[in-house]
Short mmCIF file of C-alpha atoms in Angstrom, two decimals:
data_model
loop_
_atom_site.label_atom_id
_atom_site.label_comp_id
_atom_site.label_asym_id
_atom_site.label_seq_id
_atom_site.Cartn_x
_atom_site.Cartn_y
_atom_site.Cartn_z
CA MET A 226 -17.47 16.23 -1.01
CA SER A 227 -14.95 16.08 -3.72
CA GLY A 228 -10.96 16.21 -3.18
CA ASN A 229 -9.15 19.10 -1.66
CA GLU A 230 -5.82 19.98 0.00
CA LYS A 231 -8.03 20.08 3.42
CA SER A 232 -10.00 16.10 3.73
CA PRO A 233 -8.53 14.32 4.78
CA ALA A 234 -6.56 11.63 3.60
CA ILE A 235 -8.06 9.18 4.71
CA LEU A 236 -11.48 9.21 7.15
CA ALA A 237 -13.57 6.13 8.49
CA GLU A 238 -16.68 5.90 10.46
CA SER A 239 -17.76 3.23 12.29
CA LEU A 240 -16.41 0.14 9.53
CA ALA A 241 -17.93 -3.09 10.17
CA LYS A 242 -17.81 -6.04 8.17
CA SER A 243 -18.72 -9.96 8.81
CA TYR A 244 -18.10 -13.38 7.07
CA ARG A 245 -21.07 -15.82 7.85
CA GLY A 246 -22.44 -13.84 10.09
CA LYS A 247 -19.07 -13.91 12.30
CA PRO A 248 -17.81 -10.61 12.84
CA ALA A 249 -14.06 -9.24 11.56
CA VAL A 250 -14.01 -5.99 12.09
CA VAL A 251 -16.89 -3.90 14.04
CA ASP A 252 -17.43 -0.81 14.52
CA VAL A 253 -13.80 0.77 13.32
CA SER A 254 -13.00 4.61 13.14
CA LEU A 255 -10.28 6.32 12.40
CA ARG A 256 -8.42 9.72 11.06
CA VAL A 257 -5.31 10.36 8.53
CA GLU A 258 -4.86 13.55 7.73
CA GLN A 259 -2.50 14.62 4.70
CA GLY A 260 1.07 14.02 5.42
CA GLU A 261 0.64 11.58 8.71
CA THR A 262 1.96 8.38 9.13
CA PHE A 263 -0.80 6.25 10.97
CA GLY A 264 0.24 3.08 12.11
CA ILE A 265 -2.78 -0.15 12.64
CA LEU A 266 -1.46 -2.67 15.06
CA GLY A 267 -3.01 -5.87 15.98
CA THR A 268 -2.00 -9.96 16.08
CA ASN A 269 -3.02 -11.55 13.34
CA GLY A 270 -6.40 -12.49 12.99
CA ALA A 271 -7.47 -9.40 14.52
CA GLY A 272 -8.87 -8.06 11.18
CA LYS A 273 -6.42 -5.05 10.18
CA THR A 274 -6.15 -6.32 6.48
CA THR A 275 -10.18 -6.44 6.08
CA THR A 276 -9.82 -2.93 7.73
CA VAL A 277 -7.45 -1.25 5.39
CA GLU A 278 -8.98 -3.52 1.86
CA MET A 279 -12.57 -1.30 3.41
CA LEU A 280 -10.51 1.46 3.54
CA ALA A 281 -9.00 1.16 0.00
CA GLY A 282 -12.40 -0.15 -1.53
CA LEU A 283 -10.91 -3.16 -2.30
CA ARG A 284 -13.81 -4.81 0.25
CA ARG A 285 -16.95 -3.81 0.11
CA ARG A 286 -17.88 -2.82 4.03
CA ASP A 287 -21.27 -4.02 5.21
CA SER A 288 -22.09 -0.50 7.12
CA GLY A 289 -19.79 2.67 7.98
CA THR A 290 -18.90 5.17 5.52
CA VAL A 291 -14.94 6.09 4.09
CA THR A 292 -13.51 8.37 2.44
CA VAL A 293 -9.94 8.59 0.71
CA MET A 294 -8.48 12.20 0.03
CA GLY A 295 -12.64 13.08 0.45
CA LEU A 296 -13.77 10.49 -2.77
CA ASP A 297 -15.56 7.03 -1.55
CA PRO A 298 -13.19 4.46 -2.86
CA GLN A 299 -16.32 2.53 -3.93
CA SER A 300 -18.19 5.08 -5.99
CA ASP A 301 -15.18 6.71 -7.08
CA ARG A 302 -13.19 4.00 -8.08
CA ALA A 303 -11.55 5.08 -10.92
CA ARG A 304 -10.15 8.43 -8.92
CA VAL A 305 -9.42 6.65 -6.08
CA ARG A 306 -7.01 4.68 -7.83
CA GLN A 307 -5.25 7.91 -9.01
CA ILE A 308 -4.09 8.82 -5.86
CA LEU A 309 -3.90 5.83 -3.02
CA GLY A 310 -1.38 3.41 -3.73
CA VAL A 311 -1.87 -0.44 -2.44
CA GLN A 312 0.59 -2.66 -0.94
CA LEU A 313 -0.96 -5.96 0.33
CA GLN A 314 0.42 -9.23 2.39
CA GLN A 315 0.14 -11.56 -0.85
CA ALA A 316 1.31 -10.44 -4.26
CA TYR A 317 -0.92 -11.69 -7.42
CA LEU A 318 1.14 -10.72 -9.90
CA HIS A 319 2.06 -13.10 -13.19
CA GLY A 320 5.00 -15.12 -12.85
CA ALA A 321 6.06 -15.06 -16.36
CA LEU A 322 6.45 -11.62 -16.22
CA ARG A 323 9.82 -9.58 -15.08
CA VAL A 324 10.28 -7.17 -12.67
CA TRP A 325 10.64 -4.39 -15.36
CA GLU A 326 8.03 -5.83 -17.36
CA LEU A 327 5.52 -5.27 -14.24
CA VAL A 328 6.43 -1.92 -13.18
CA ARG A 329 6.32 -0.60 -17.10
CA LEU A 330 2.52 -2.08 -16.93
CA TYR A 331 1.99 -0.30 -13.37
CA ARG A 332 3.63 2.67 -14.44
CA SER A 333 1.30 2.60 -17.87
CA PHE A 334 -1.52 3.60 -15.49
CA TYR A 335 -1.00 6.49 -13.81
CA PRO A 336 -0.30 10.24 -15.93
CA ASN A 337 3.20 11.43 -14.28
CA PRO A 338 4.02 7.20 -12.82
CA ARG A 339 8.12 7.89 -11.22
CA PRO A 340 10.38 6.36 -12.99
CA MET A 341 11.49 3.00 -13.41
CA ASP A 342 14.96 3.35 -12.53
CA GLU A 343 13.71 5.53 -9.71
CA LEU A 344 11.17 2.79 -8.36
CA LEU A 345 13.30 -0.19 -8.39
CA GLU A 346 16.26 1.49 -6.84
CA MET A 347 13.97 1.98 -3.90
CA VAL A 348 12.78 -1.08 -3.24
CA GLY A 349 16.31 -2.32 -3.60
CA LEU A 350 15.57 -4.35 -7.05
CA THR A 351 17.99 -2.84 -9.62
CA GLU A 352 20.13 -5.81 -10.18
CA GLN A 353 16.55 -8.19 -10.37
CA SER A 354 14.83 -6.25 -13.12
CA ASN A 355 15.39 -8.98 -15.55
CA VAL A 356 14.11 -11.29 -13.19
CA MET A 357 10.66 -13.27 -13.96
CA PHE A 358 8.10 -12.93 -10.61
CA GLU A 359 7.75 -16.12 -9.89
CA LYS A 360 12.26 -16.50 -9.38
CA LEU A 361 12.17 -13.99 -7.31
CA SER A 362 12.14 -14.63 -3.46
CA GLY A 363 9.25 -13.63 -1.16
CA GLY A 364 11.13 -10.70 0.48
CA GLN A 365 11.65 -9.47 -3.36
CA GLN A 366 8.20 -10.31 -4.90
CA GLN A 367 6.92 -7.68 -1.25
CA ARG A 368 9.38 -4.97 -2.44
CA LEU A 369 8.36 -5.30 -6.33
CA SER A 370 4.82 -4.63 -4.51
CA ILE A 371 5.98 -1.92 -2.58
CA ALA A 372 7.58 -0.44 -6.18
CA LEU A 373 3.87 -0.90 -8.21
CA ALA A 374 2.16 1.10 -5.19
CA LEU A 375 4.38 3.74 -5.80
CA ALA A 376 4.00 4.06 -9.42
CA GLY A 377 2.05 6.41 -9.48
CA ARG A 378 3.54 8.69 -6.56
CA PRO A 379 0.34 8.38 -4.43
CA ARG A 380 -0.79 11.16 -2.51
CA VAL A 381 -1.94 8.47 0.25
CA VAL A 382 -0.34 4.82 0.93
CA ILE A 383 -1.47 1.39 2.87
CA LEU A 384 1.04 -0.92 3.62
CA ASP A 385 0.33 -4.42 5.07
CA GLU A 386 3.37 -6.21 7.46
CA LEU A 387 5.60 -3.98 4.92
CA THR A 388 8.41 -5.42 5.99
CA THR A 389 7.01 -9.70 5.89
CA GLY A 390 9.90 -12.20 4.74
CA LEU A 391 12.30 -9.37 4.93
CA ASP A 392 15.97 -9.64 6.54
CA PRO A 393 17.31 -7.08 8.97
CA LYS A 394 19.38 -5.39 6.05
CA ALA A 395 16.15 -5.08 3.54
CA ARG A 396 13.68 -3.50 6.19
CA ARG A 397 16.59 -0.98 7.41
CA SER A 398 16.30 -0.22 3.45
CA MET A 399 12.05 -0.61 3.39
CA TRP A 400 12.28 2.41 6.19
CA SER A 401 14.38 4.38 4.35
CA THR A 402 12.09 4.00 1.95
CA ILE A 403 9.24 5.36 3.64
CA GLU A 404 11.09 8.22 5.26
CA GLN A 405 11.68 9.18 1.40
CA LEU A 406 7.78 9.57 1.28
CA GLN A 407 7.52 11.14 5.03
CA ASP A 408 9.67 13.93 3.62
CA GLU A 409 7.34 14.00 0.58
CA GLY A 410 4.40 14.22 2.07
CA VAL A 411 2.19 11.15 1.48
CA ALA A 412 0.02 10.05 4.25
CA ILE A 413 0.83 6.31 5.05
CA VAL A 414 -1.35 3.91 6.68
CA LEU A 415 1.24 1.13 8.24
CA VAL A 416 -0.35 -2.43 9.36
CA SER A 417 1.93 -4.52 11.50
CA HIS A 418 2.35 -6.22 14.64
CA ALA A 419 5.56 -5.23 14.91
CA MET A 420 5.63 -2.29 17.16
CA GLU A 421 8.92 -1.84 16.62
CA GLU A 422 8.22 -1.11 13.34
CA VAL A 423 5.50 1.20 13.92
CA GLU A 424 7.44 2.92 16.72
CA ARG A 425 9.96 3.68 14.56
CA LEU A 426 8.25 4.66 11.32
#
């Protein structure tokens, strides 16, 4: 099955993953339509991050199937990377690179990336563009990882604990960014333990 307009943004059936024999995810199935915002709620340790890492092809599933716009994120990894943006809870980026350098690097991976100025404005980091990653606050690092996830104009975005570590003003700003993506018809998977956030979006 190839990616096309009629494919769901994400389709997962009977996903399962265990670590050293201990189940982390058991029989998870979900369907996210194109343009839909889909919330995954759960307490810490409930398996949310493992689930979305399997959806994105970042973690190998023990069983079950996943497609992103009709493509398998494990066997069609290169093609899926062009249409899927992922922001995980922990950002592992080169600490000595400046914000603009990281954004430039990620933009280079895509044929039609968002302009750098637009990306920085979307996440409120315009004034920090010349700051090294390791000098950013935890909340600023989180916002940068969101900008990098959006660099390639993805049609599907996975956001894991979107506003963790953000102050109320930054949280409202990120909600506005998500609403902009919704207006653009991007399918969004929001992973959160905050009911208020999921209800809001």
